Tab-separated table of C-alpha atoms in Angstrom:
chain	number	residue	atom	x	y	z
A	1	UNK	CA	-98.356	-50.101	-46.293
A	2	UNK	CA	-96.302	-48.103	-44.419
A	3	UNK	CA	-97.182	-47.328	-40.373
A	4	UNK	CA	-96.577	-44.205	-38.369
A	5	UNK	CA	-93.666	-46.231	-36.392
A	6	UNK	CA	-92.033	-47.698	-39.901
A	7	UNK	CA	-92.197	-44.025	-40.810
A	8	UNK	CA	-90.090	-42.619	-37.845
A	9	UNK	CA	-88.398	-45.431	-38.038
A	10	UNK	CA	-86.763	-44.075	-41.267
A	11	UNK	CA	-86.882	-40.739	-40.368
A	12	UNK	CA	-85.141	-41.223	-37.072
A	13	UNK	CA	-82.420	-43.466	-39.113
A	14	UNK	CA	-82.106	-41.004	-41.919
A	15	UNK	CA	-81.508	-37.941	-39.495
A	16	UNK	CA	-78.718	-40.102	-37.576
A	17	UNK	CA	-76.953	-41.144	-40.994
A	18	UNK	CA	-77.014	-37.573	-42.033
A	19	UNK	CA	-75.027	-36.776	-38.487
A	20	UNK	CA	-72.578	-39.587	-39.161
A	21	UNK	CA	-72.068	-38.433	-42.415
A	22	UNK	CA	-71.276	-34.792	-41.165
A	23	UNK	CA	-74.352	-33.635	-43.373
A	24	UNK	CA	-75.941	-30.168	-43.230
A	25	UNK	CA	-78.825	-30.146	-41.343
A	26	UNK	CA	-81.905	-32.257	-42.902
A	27	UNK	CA	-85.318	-32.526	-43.261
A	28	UNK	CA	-87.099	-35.743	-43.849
A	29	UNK	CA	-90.657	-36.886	-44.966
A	30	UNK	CA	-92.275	-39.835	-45.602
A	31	UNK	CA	-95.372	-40.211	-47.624
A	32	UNK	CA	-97.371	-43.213	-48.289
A	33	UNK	CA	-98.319	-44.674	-51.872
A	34	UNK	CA	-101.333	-41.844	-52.182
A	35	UNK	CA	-98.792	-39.039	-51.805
A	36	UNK	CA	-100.017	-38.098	-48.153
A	37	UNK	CA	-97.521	-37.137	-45.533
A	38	UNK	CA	-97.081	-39.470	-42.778
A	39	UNK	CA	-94.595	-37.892	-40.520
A	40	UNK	CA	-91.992	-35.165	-41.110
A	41	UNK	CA	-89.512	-33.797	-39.271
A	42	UNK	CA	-87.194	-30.209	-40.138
A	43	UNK	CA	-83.678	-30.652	-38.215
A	44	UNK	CA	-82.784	-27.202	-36.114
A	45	UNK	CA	-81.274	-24.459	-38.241
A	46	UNK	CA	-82.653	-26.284	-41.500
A	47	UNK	CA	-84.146	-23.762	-43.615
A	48	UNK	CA	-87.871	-23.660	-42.849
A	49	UNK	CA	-88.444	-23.868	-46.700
A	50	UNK	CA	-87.335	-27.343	-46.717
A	51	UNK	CA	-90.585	-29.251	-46.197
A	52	UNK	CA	-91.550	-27.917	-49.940
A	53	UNK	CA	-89.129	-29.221	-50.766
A	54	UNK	CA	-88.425	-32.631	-49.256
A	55	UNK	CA	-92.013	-33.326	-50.430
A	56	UNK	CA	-91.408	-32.501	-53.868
A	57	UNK	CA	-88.612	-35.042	-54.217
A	58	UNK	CA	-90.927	-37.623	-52.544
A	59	UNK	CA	-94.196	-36.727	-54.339
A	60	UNK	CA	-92.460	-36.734	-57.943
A	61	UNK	CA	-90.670	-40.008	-56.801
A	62	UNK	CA	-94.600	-42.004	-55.850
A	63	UNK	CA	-96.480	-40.279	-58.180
A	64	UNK	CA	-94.503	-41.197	-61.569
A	65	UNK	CA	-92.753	-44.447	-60.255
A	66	UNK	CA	-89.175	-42.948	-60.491
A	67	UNK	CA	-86.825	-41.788	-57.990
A	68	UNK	CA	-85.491	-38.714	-58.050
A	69	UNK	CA	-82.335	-39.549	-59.973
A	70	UNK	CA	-84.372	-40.905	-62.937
A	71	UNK	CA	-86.698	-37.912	-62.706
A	72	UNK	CA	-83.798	-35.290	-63.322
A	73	UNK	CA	-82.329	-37.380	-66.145
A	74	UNK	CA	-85.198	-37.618	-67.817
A	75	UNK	CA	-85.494	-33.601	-67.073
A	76	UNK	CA	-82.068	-33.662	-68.943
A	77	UNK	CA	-83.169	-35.429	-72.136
A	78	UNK	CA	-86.765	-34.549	-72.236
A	79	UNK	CA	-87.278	-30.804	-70.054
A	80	UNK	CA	-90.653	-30.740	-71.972
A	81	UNK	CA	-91.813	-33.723	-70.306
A	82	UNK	CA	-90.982	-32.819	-67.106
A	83	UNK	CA	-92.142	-29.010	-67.186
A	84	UNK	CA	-95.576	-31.100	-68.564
A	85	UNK	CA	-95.505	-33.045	-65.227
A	86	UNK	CA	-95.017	-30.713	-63.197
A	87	UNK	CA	-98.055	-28.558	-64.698
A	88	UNK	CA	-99.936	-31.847	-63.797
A	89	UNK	CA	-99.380	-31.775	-60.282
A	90	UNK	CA	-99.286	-28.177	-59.685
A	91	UNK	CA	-95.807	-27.559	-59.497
A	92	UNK	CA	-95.138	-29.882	-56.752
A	93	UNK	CA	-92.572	-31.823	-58.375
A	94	UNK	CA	-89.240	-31.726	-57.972
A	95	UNK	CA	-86.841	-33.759	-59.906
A	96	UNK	CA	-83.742	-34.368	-58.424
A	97	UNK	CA	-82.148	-37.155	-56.268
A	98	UNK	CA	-82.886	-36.921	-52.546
A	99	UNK	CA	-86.759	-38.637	-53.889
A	100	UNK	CA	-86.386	-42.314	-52.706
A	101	UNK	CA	-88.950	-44.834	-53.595
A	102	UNK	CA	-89.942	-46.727	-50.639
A	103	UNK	CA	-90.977	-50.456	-51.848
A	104	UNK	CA	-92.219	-54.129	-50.698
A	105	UNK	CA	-91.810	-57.009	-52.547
A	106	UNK	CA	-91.339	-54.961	-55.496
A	107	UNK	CA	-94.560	-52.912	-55.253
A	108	UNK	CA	-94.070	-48.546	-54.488
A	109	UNK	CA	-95.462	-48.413	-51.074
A	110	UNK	CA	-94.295	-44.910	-50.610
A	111	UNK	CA	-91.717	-42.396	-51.100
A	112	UNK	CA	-88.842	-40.697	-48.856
A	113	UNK	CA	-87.754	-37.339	-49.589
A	114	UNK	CA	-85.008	-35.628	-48.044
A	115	UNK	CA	-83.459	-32.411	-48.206
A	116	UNK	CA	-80.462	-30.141	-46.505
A	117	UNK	CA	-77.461	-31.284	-48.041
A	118	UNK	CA	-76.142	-32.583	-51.609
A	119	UNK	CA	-79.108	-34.065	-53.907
A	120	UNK	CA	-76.487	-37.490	-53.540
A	121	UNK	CA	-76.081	-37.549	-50.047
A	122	UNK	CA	-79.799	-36.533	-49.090
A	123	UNK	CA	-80.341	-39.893	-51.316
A	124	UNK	CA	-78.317	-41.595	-49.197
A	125	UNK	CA	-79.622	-41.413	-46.062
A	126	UNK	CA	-82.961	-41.688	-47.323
A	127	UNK	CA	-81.705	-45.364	-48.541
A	128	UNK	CA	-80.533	-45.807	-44.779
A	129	UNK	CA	-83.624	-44.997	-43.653
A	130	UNK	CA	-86.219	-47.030	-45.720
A	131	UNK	CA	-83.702	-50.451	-45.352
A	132	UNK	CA	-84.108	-49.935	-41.700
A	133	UNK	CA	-87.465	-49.718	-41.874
A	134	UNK	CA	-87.424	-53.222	-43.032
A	135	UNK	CA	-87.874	-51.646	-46.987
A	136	UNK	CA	-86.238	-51.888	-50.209
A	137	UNK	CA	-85.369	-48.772	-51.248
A	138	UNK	CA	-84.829	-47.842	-55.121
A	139	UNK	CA	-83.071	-43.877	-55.485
């Protein structure tokens, strides 16, 4: 299970990568193994669109066992079975890195999904952020 303070722990972690990196501004969320948000945050002058679409990466990422990066290949090879999913969960998916699965000892806990920058680099710190946490982190 993930806790609130694991939770900001990877946000918090996440958001500082990003500024070492030079990224554009973020926006981080963390949901638990149900889907559920348990904390977000929206960096200033991040688009306020960007919660959509932070949990999209993470929802898609918990909800089919992939991370984001497997979700848009598979969108490359099999578009029908992705526009299917999507249907499924009313459009909340989306499949592109930046949806980090959030795991302990091998079982999905949770996802990370982050979004304000390059699909990669949004990946990245995500992967900062659940290690610190004390998580293994599959993108």
């Amino acid at each position: 299970m993930i806790t609130l303070e694991a939770a900001r722990t990877m946000i918090a972690t996440a958001r500082a990568k990003g500024r070492e990196m030079d990224l554009r501004p973020l926006s981080v969320v963390v949901l638990d193994a149900g889907g559920h948000v348990l904390a977000f945050e929206r960096e200033d002058e991040a688009a306020p669109g960007r919660f959509e679409i932070a949990r999209g990466k993470a929802y898609g990422a918990v909800m089919l066992g992939m991370p984001g990066s497997a979700q848009m290949a598979r969108a490359e090879t099999q578009a029908y079975f992705m526009a299917a999913v999507n249907g499924a969960y009313g459009g909340k998916v989306i499949p592109v890195p930046g949806g980090v699965l959030v795991l302990r000892d091998g079982v999905v806990v949770g996802a990370v999904g982050v979004t304000g920058d390059t699909s990669e680099a949004d990946a990245e710190v995500a992967v900062a952020g659940i290690e610190a946490a004390g998580f293994e982190a599959r993108a």
